[in-house]
Protein backbone atom coordinates (compact mmCIF):
# COMPACT_ATOMS: atom_id res chain seq x y z
CA UNK A 1 0.00 0.00 0.00
CA UNK A 2 2.85 2.42 0.82
CA UNK A 3 4.41 1.81 -2.58
CA UNK A 4 1.16 2.58 -4.36
CA UNK A 5 0.66 5.76 -2.34
CA UNK A 6 4.19 6.94 -3.11
CA UNK A 7 3.69 6.14 -6.77
CA UNK A 8 0.50 8.21 -6.87
CA UNK A 9 2.31 11.13 -5.27
CA UNK A 10 5.13 10.90 -7.77
CA UNK A 11 2.71 10.68 -10.70
CA UNK A 12 0.71 13.63 -9.37
CA UNK A 13 3.87 15.71 -8.96
CA UNK A 14 5.05 14.80 -12.47
CA UNK A 15 1.66 15.66 -13.95
CA UNK A 16 1.61 18.99 -12.13
CA UNK A 17 5.11 19.82 -13.41
CA UNK A 18 4.17 18.71 -16.92
CA UNK A 19 0.96 20.76 -17.09
CA UNK A 20 2.78 23.88 -15.86
CA UNK A 21 5.87 23.36 -18.00
CA UNK A 22 6.37 26.43 -20.24
CA UNK A 23 7.62 24.25 -23.12
CA UNK A 24 4.53 22.05 -22.93
CA UNK A 25 2.36 25.18 -23.17
CA UNK A 26 4.48 26.57 -26.01
CA UNK A 27 4.27 23.28 -27.92
CA UNK A 28 0.48 23.34 -27.62
CA UNK A 29 0.35 26.91 -28.94
CA UNK A 30 2.72 26.28 -31.83
CA UNK A 31 1.31 22.93 -32.88
CA UNK A 32 4.14 20.61 -31.86
CA UNK A 33 3.30 17.14 -30.61
CA UNK A 34 5.83 17.25 -27.79
CA UNK A 35 8.05 19.71 -25.94
CA UNK A 36 11.04 17.79 -27.36
CA UNK A 37 10.78 19.97 -30.50
CA UNK A 38 12.44 22.79 -28.57
CA UNK A 39 15.45 20.65 -27.70
CA UNK A 40 16.24 20.15 -31.38
CA UNK A 41 15.32 23.76 -32.14
CA UNK A 42 17.90 25.08 -29.67
CA UNK A 43 20.57 22.67 -30.91
CA UNK A 44 19.87 23.66 -34.51
CA UNK A 45 19.81 27.39 -33.78
CA UNK A 46 23.07 27.11 -31.83
CA UNK A 47 24.97 25.18 -34.50
CA UNK A 48 23.07 25.94 -37.73
CA UNK A 49 22.64 22.32 -38.75
CA UNK A 50 19.41 22.14 -40.77
CA UNK A 51 18.76 24.21 -43.88
CA UNK A 52 16.32 24.16 -46.83
CA UNK A 53 17.34 21.60 -49.44
CA UNK A 54 18.75 19.17 -46.89
CA UNK A 55 18.10 15.44 -46.63
CA UNK A 56 17.40 14.64 -42.97
CA UNK A 57 16.94 11.28 -41.25
CA UNK A 58 15.02 11.26 -37.95
CA UNK A 59 15.69 8.13 -35.86
CA UNK A 60 13.37 7.40 -32.94
CA UNK A 61 10.91 9.88 -34.40
CA UNK A 62 7.64 9.10 -32.58
CA UNK A 63 5.53 11.05 -31.68
CA UNK A 64 6.91 13.27 -34.43
CA UNK A 65 7.92 16.57 -32.81
CA UNK A 66 11.44 16.49 -34.24
CA UNK A 67 10.10 15.66 -37.72
CA UNK A 68 7.66 18.55 -37.36
CA UNK A 69 10.49 20.93 -36.52
CA UNK A 70 12.65 19.69 -39.42
CA UNK A 71 9.65 19.94 -41.74
CA UNK A 72 9.24 23.62 -40.84
CA UNK A 73 12.96 24.26 -41.33
CA UNK A 74 12.77 22.78 -44.83
CA UNK A 75 9.72 24.78 -45.77
CA UNK A 76 10.48 27.95 -47.74
CA UNK A 77 8.33 30.01 -45.37
CA UNK A 78 8.72 27.89 -42.23
CA UNK A 79 5.20 26.49 -42.49
CA UNK A 80 3.92 23.22 -41.08
CA UNK A 81 2.20 22.42 -44.38
CA UNK A 82 2.75 23.17 -48.05
CA UNK A 83 5.91 23.22 -50.14
CA UNK A 84 8.94 21.31 -48.86
CA UNK A 85 12.51 22.02 -49.98
CA UNK A 86 14.39 18.85 -49.07
CA UNK A 87 13.52 15.40 -47.77
CA UNK A 88 12.77 13.87 -44.37
CA UNK A 89 12.79 10.16 -43.60
CA UNK A 90 11.65 9.19 -40.11
CA UNK A 91 11.88 5.84 -38.36
CA UNK A 92 10.58 4.42 -35.10
CA UNK A 93 9.58 1.13 -33.53
CA UNK A 94 6.25 2.71 -32.54
CA UNK A 95 3.62 4.08 -34.95
CA UNK A 96 3.66 7.79 -35.76
CA UNK A 97 0.79 9.93 -37.01
CA UNK A 98 1.60 11.36 -40.45
CA UNK A 99 3.56 14.58 -40.79
CA UNK A 100 3.12 16.20 -44.20
CA UNK A 101 6.11 15.57 -46.43
CA UNK A 102 7.74 13.07 -44.06
CA UNK A 103 8.25 9.47 -45.15
CA UNK A 104 7.79 7.31 -42.05
CA UNK A 105 9.08 3.76 -41.60
CA UNK A 106 7.86 1.74 -38.65
CA UNK A 107 10.39 -0.81 -37.50
CA UNK A 108 13.35 -1.64 -35.29
CA UNK A 109 16.50 0.23 -36.37
CA UNK A 110 18.59 -2.70 -35.09
CA UNK A 111 17.10 -5.04 -37.70
CA UNK A 112 18.82 -5.38 -41.07
CA UNK A 113 15.63 -5.36 -43.13
CA UNK A 114 14.47 -2.11 -41.52
CA UNK A 115 17.82 -0.47 -42.20
CA UNK A 116 17.63 -1.69 -45.81
CA UNK A 117 14.19 -0.08 -46.19
CA UNK A 118 15.61 3.18 -44.86
CA UNK A 119 18.47 3.01 -47.34
CA UNK A 120 16.00 2.24 -50.13
CA UNK A 121 14.02 5.39 -49.32
CA UNK A 122 17.20 7.45 -49.51
CA UNK A 123 17.42 6.48 -53.20
CA UNK A 124 21.17 6.83 -53.18
CA UNK A 125 21.08 10.37 -51.77
CA UNK A 126 23.69 11.37 -49.24
CA UNK A 127 22.33 12.69 -45.94
CA UNK A 128 22.97 16.16 -44.57
CA UNK A 129 21.80 15.59 -40.99
CA UNK A 130 20.89 12.56 -38.89
CA UNK A 131 18.99 13.28 -35.67
CA UNK A 132 18.38 10.54 -33.12
CA UNK A 133 16.13 10.73 -30.09
CA UNK A 134 16.27 6.93 -29.77
CA UNK A 135 16.24 5.53 -26.24
CA UNK A 136 15.68 1.96 -25.02
CA UNK A 137 13.16 0.83 -22.45
CA UNK A 138 15.06 1.26 -19.19
CA UNK A 139 15.29 -1.58 -16.67
CA UNK A 140 16.59 0.42 -13.73
CA UNK A 141 19.83 -1.58 -13.74
CA UNK A 142 22.43 1.09 -14.51
CA UNK A 143 25.01 -1.09 -16.21
CA UNK A 144 22.44 -2.79 -18.43
CA UNK A 145 20.70 0.47 -19.33
CA UNK A 146 24.01 2.19 -20.11
CA UNK A 147 24.92 -0.67 -22.45
CA UNK A 148 21.55 -0.47 -24.25
CA UNK A 149 21.84 3.28 -24.69
CA UNK A 150 25.43 3.00 -25.92
CA UNK A 151 24.43 0.36 -28.46
CA UNK A 152 21.79 2.61 -30.02
CA UNK A 153 24.23 5.51 -30.20
CA UNK A 154 26.86 3.27 -31.80
CA UNK A 155 24.32 2.15 -34.42
CA UNK A 156 23.40 5.78 -35.15
CA UNK A 157 27.09 6.69 -35.53
CA UNK A 158 27.69 3.76 -37.87
CA UNK A 159 24.68 4.71 -40.00
CA UNK A 160 25.78 8.34 -40.11
CA UNK A 161 29.33 7.49 -41.14
CA UNK A 162 28.06 5.48 -44.09
CA UNK A 163 25.46 8.02 -45.26
CA UNK A 164 26.43 11.56 -44.25
CA UNK A 165 27.86 14.04 -46.69
CA UNK A 166 31.26 15.53 -45.88
CA UNK A 167 30.48 18.23 -43.34
CA UNK A 168 27.23 16.50 -42.37
CA UNK A 169 26.05 16.25 -38.78
CA UNK A 170 24.76 13.66 -36.33
CA UNK A 171 22.75 14.51 -33.20
CA UNK A 172 22.10 11.76 -30.63
CA UNK A 173 20.51 11.69 -27.22
CA UNK A 174 22.70 10.25 -24.48
CA UNK A 175 22.63 10.13 -20.69
CA UNK A 176 25.25 10.93 -18.08
CA UNK A 177 25.92 7.36 -17.00
CA UNK A 178 28.84 4.95 -17.04
CA UNK A 179 28.93 4.88 -20.86
CA UNK A 180 28.94 8.67 -21.39
CA UNK A 181 32.72 9.24 -21.48
CA UNK A 182 33.20 6.34 -23.90
CA UNK A 183 30.50 7.72 -26.22
CA UNK A 184 32.11 11.16 -26.28
CA UNK A 185 35.43 9.47 -27.09
CA UNK A 186 33.76 7.48 -29.88
CA UNK A 187 32.35 10.69 -31.34
CA UNK A 188 35.76 12.35 -31.24
CA UNK A 189 37.27 9.40 -33.07
CA UNK A 190 34.73 9.68 -35.86
CA UNK A 191 33.88 13.39 -36.23
CA UNK A 192 36.02 16.47 -36.77
CA UNK A 193 33.92 18.59 -34.40
CA UNK A 194 32.10 17.30 -31.31
CA UNK A 195 29.70 19.39 -29.21
CA UNK A 196 27.90 18.07 -26.09
CA UNK A 197 24.80 20.21 -25.41
CA UNK A 198 22.02 20.24 -22.83
CA UNK A 199 19.19 22.39 -24.22
CA UNK A 200 17.11 24.53 -21.88
CA UNK A 201 14.07 22.43 -22.78
CA UNK A 202 15.77 19.36 -21.30
CA UNK A 203 14.53 19.14 -17.73
CA UNK A 204 17.05 19.95 -15.00
CA UNK A 205 16.29 16.69 -13.20
CA UNK A 206 17.01 14.65 -16.32
CA UNK A 207 20.47 13.22 -16.96
CA UNK A 208 19.87 13.42 -20.70
CA UNK A 209 22.11 15.46 -22.91
CA UNK A 210 22.86 15.52 -26.63
CA UNK A 211 26.10 14.99 -28.51
CA UNK A 212 26.54 16.59 -31.92
CA UNK A 213 29.20 15.38 -34.34
CA UNK A 214 29.98 17.48 -37.42
CA UNK A 215 32.21 16.39 -40.28
CA UNK A 216 32.52 12.59 -40.40
CA UNK A 217 36.14 11.45 -40.60
CA UNK A 218 35.45 9.08 -43.49
CA UNK A 219 34.15 9.31 -47.03
CA UNK A 220 30.76 7.84 -47.90
CA UNK A 221 31.11 4.28 -49.07
CA UNK A 222 34.75 3.70 -48.13
CA UNK A 223 33.70 0.77 -45.96
CA UNK A 224 35.39 1.83 -42.72
CA UNK A 225 33.61 0.95 -39.49
CA UNK A 226 33.06 2.78 -36.24
CA UNK A 227 36.28 2.76 -34.23
Coordinates of C-alpha atoms in Angstrom, one line a residue:
X1 CA 0.0 0.0 0.0
X2 CA 2.8 2.4 0.8
X3 CA 4.4 1.8 -2.6
X4 CA 1.2 2.6 -4.4
X5 CA 0.7 5.8 -2.3
X6 CA 4.2 6.9 -3.1
X7 CA 3.7 6.1 -6.8
X8 CA 0.5 8.2 -6.9
X9 CA 2.3 11.1 -5.3
X10 CA 5.1 10.9 -7.8
X11 CA 2.7 10.7 -10.7
X12 CA 0.7 13.6 -9.4
X13 CA 3.9 15.7 -9.0
X14 CA 5.1 14.8 -12.5
X15 CA 1.7 15.7 -13.9
X16 CA 1.6 19.0 -12.1
X17 CA 5.1 19.8 -13.4
X18 CA 4.2 18.7 -16.9
X19 CA 1.0 20.8 -17.1
X20 CA 2.8 23.9 -15.9
X21 CA 5.9 23.4 -18.0
X22 CA 6.4 26.4 -20.2
X23 CA 7.6 24.3 -23.1
X24 CA 4.5 22.1 -22.9
X25 CA 2.4 25.2 -23.2
X26 CA 4.5 26.6 -26.0
X27 CA 4.3 23.3 -27.9
X28 CA 0.5 23.3 -27.6
X29 CA 0.4 26.9 -28.9
X30 CA 2.7 26.3 -31.8
X31 CA 1.3 22.9 -32.9
X32 CA 4.1 20.6 -31.9
X33 CA 3.3 17.1 -30.6
X34 CA 5.8 17.2 -27.8
X35 CA 8.0 19.7 -25.9
X36 CA 11.0 17.8 -27.4
X37 CA 10.8 20.0 -30.5
X38 CA 12.4 22.8 -28.6
X39 CA 15.5 20.7 -27.7
X40 CA 16.2 20.1 -31.4
X41 CA 15.3 23.8 -32.1
X42 CA 17.9 25.1 -29.7
X43 CA 20.6 22.7 -30.9
X44 CA 19.9 23.7 -34.5
X45 CA 19.8 27.4 -33.8
X46 CA 23.1 27.1 -31.8
X47 CA 25.0 25.2 -34.5
X48 CA 23.1 25.9 -37.7
X49 CA 22.6 22.3 -38.8
X50 CA 19.4 22.1 -40.8
X51 CA 18.8 24.2 -43.9
X52 CA 16.3 24.2 -46.8
X53 CA 17.3 21.6 -49.4
X54 CA 18.7 19.2 -46.9
X55 CA 18.1 15.4 -46.6
X56 CA 17.4 14.6 -43.0
X57 CA 16.9 11.3 -41.3
X58 CA 15.0 11.3 -38.0
X59 CA 15.7 8.1 -35.9
X60 CA 13.4 7.4 -32.9
X61 CA 10.9 9.9 -34.4
X62 CA 7.6 9.1 -32.6
X63 CA 5.5 11.1 -31.7
X64 CA 6.9 13.3 -34.4
X65 CA 7.9 16.6 -32.8
X66 CA 11.4 16.5 -34.2
X67 CA 10.1 15.7 -37.7
X68 CA 7.7 18.5 -37.4
X69 CA 10.5 20.9 -36.5
X70 CA 12.6 19.7 -39.4
X71 CA 9.6 19.9 -41.7
X72 CA 9.2 23.6 -40.8
X73 CA 13.0 24.3 -41.3
X74 CA 12.8 22.8 -44.8
X75 CA 9.7 24.8 -45.8
X76 CA 10.5 28.0 -47.7
X77 CA 8.3 30.0 -45.4
X78 CA 8.7 27.9 -42.2
X79 CA 5.2 26.5 -42.5
X80 CA 3.9 23.2 -41.1
X81 CA 2.2 22.4 -44.4
X82 CA 2.7 23.2 -48.1
X83 CA 5.9 23.2 -50.1
X84 CA 8.9 21.3 -48.9
X85 CA 12.5 22.0 -50.0
X86 CA 14.4 18.8 -49.1
X87 CA 13.5 15.4 -47.8
X88 CA 12.8 13.9 -44.4
X89 CA 12.8 10.2 -43.6
X90 CA 11.6 9.2 -40.1
X91 CA 11.9 5.8 -38.4
X92 CA 10.6 4.4 -35.1
X93 CA 9.6 1.1 -33.5
X94 CA 6.3 2.7 -32.5
X95 CA 3.6 4.1 -34.9
X96 CA 3.7 7.8 -35.8
X97 CA 0.8 9.9 -37.0
X98 CA 1.6 11.4 -40.4
X99 CA 3.6 14.6 -40.8
X100 CA 3.1 16.2 -44.2
X101 CA 6.1 15.6 -46.4
X102 CA 7.7 13.1 -44.1
X103 CA 8.3 9.5 -45.2
X104 CA 7.8 7.3 -42.1
X105 CA 9.1 3.8 -41.6
X106 CA 7.9 1.7 -38.7
X107 CA 10.4 -0.8 -37.5
X108 CA 13.4 -1.6 -35.3
X109 CA 16.5 0.2 -36.4
X110 CA 18.6 -2.7 -35.1
X111 CA 17.1 -5.0 -37.7
X112 CA 18.8 -5.4 -41.1
X113 CA 15.6 -5.4 -43.1
X114 CA 14.5 -2.1 -41.5
X115 CA 17.8 -0.5 -42.2
X116 CA 17.6 -1.7 -45.8
X117 CA 14.2 -0.1 -46.2
X118 CA 15.6 3.2 -44.9
X119 CA 18.5 3.0 -47.3
X120 CA 16.0 2.2 -50.1
X121 CA 14.0 5.4 -49.3
X122 CA 17.2 7.4 -49.5
X123 CA 17.4 6.5 -53.2
X124 CA 21.2 6.8 -53.2
X125 CA 21.1 10.4 -51.8
X126 CA 23.7 11.4 -49.2
X127 CA 22.3 12.7 -45.9
X128 CA 23.0 16.2 -44.6
X129 CA 21.8 15.6 -41.0
X130 CA 20.9 12.6 -38.9
X131 CA 19.0 13.3 -35.7
X132 CA 18.4 10.5 -33.1
X133 CA 16.1 10.7 -30.1
X134 CA 16.3 6.9 -29.8
X135 CA 16.2 5.5 -26.2
X136 CA 15.7 2.0 -25.0
X137 CA 13.2 0.8 -22.4
X138 CA 15.1 1.3 -19.2
X139 CA 15.3 -1.6 -16.7
X140 CA 16.6 0.4 -13.7
X141 CA 19.8 -1.6 -13.7
X142 CA 22.4 1.1 -14.5
X143 CA 25.0 -1.1 -16.2
X144 CA 22.4 -2.8 -18.4
X145 CA 20.7 0.5 -19.3
X146 CA 24.0 2.2 -20.1
X147 CA 24.9 -0.7 -22.5
X148 CA 21.6 -0.5 -24.3
X149 CA 21.8 3.3 -24.7
X150 CA 25.4 3.0 -25.9
X151 CA 24.4 0.4 -28.5
X152 CA 21.8 2.6 -30.0
X153 CA 24.2 5.5 -30.2
X154 CA 26.9 3.3 -31.8
X155 CA 24.3 2.2 -34.4
X156 CA 23.4 5.8 -35.2
X157 CA 27.1 6.7 -35.5
X158 CA 27.7 3.8 -37.9
X159 CA 24.7 4.7 -40.0
X160 CA 25.8 8.3 -40.1
X161 CA 29.3 7.5 -41.1
X162 CA 28.1 5.5 -44.1
X163 CA 25.5 8.0 -45.3
X164 CA 26.4 11.6 -44.2
X165 CA 27.9 14.0 -46.7
X166 CA 31.3 15.5 -45.9
X167 CA 30.5 18.2 -43.3
X168 CA 27.2 16.5 -42.4
X169 CA 26.1 16.3 -38.8
X170 CA 24.8 13.7 -36.3
X171 CA 22.7 14.5 -33.2
X172 CA 22.1 11.8 -30.6
X173 CA 20.5 11.7 -27.2
X174 CA 22.7 10.2 -24.5
X175 CA 22.6 10.1 -20.7
X176 CA 25.2 10.9 -18.1
X177 CA 25.9 7.4 -17.0
X178 CA 28.8 4.9 -17.0
X179 CA 28.9 4.9 -20.9
X180 CA 28.9 8.7 -21.4
X181 CA 32.7 9.2 -21.5
X182 CA 33.2 6.3 -23.9
X183 CA 30.5 7.7 -26.2
X184 CA 32.1 11.2 -26.3
X185 CA 35.4 9.5 -27.1
X186 CA 33.8 7.5 -29.9
X187 CA 32.3 10.7 -31.3
X188 CA 35.8 12.4 -31.2
X189 CA 37.3 9.4 -33.1
X190 CA 34.7 9.7 -35.9
X191 CA 33.9 13.4 -36.2
X192 CA 36.0 16.5 -36.8
X193 CA 33.9 18.6 -34.4
X194 CA 32.1 17.3 -31.3
X195 CA 29.7 19.4 -29.2
X196 CA 27.9 18.1 -26.1
X197 CA 24.8 20.2 -25.4
X198 CA 22.0 20.2 -22.8
X199 CA 19.2 22.4 -24.2
X200 CA 17.1 24.5 -21.9
X201 CA 14.1 22.4 -22.8
X202 CA 15.8 19.4 -21.3
X203 CA 14.5 19.1 -17.7
X204 CA 17.0 19.9 -15.0
X205 CA 16.3 16.7 -13.2
X206 CA 17.0 14.6 -16.3
X207 CA 20.5 13.2 -17.0
X208 CA 19.9 13.4 -20.7
X209 CA 22.1 15.5 -22.9
X210 CA 22.9 15.5 -26.6
X211 CA 26.1 15.0 -28.5
X212 CA 26.5 16.6 -31.9
X213 CA 29.2 15.4 -34.3
X214 CA 30.0 17.5 -37.4
X215 CA 32.2 16.4 -40.3
X216 CA 32.5 12.6 -40.4
X217 CA 36.1 11.4 -40.6
X218 CA 35.4 9.1 -43.5
X219 CA 34.1 9.3 -47.0
X220 CA 30.8 7.8 -47.9
X221 CA 31.1 4.3 -49.1
X222 CA 34.7 3.7 -48.1
X223 CA 33.7 0.8 -46.0
X224 CA 35.4 1.8 -42.7
X225 CA 33.6 1.0 -39.5
X226 CA 33.1 2.8 -36.2
X227 CA 36.3 2.8 -34.2

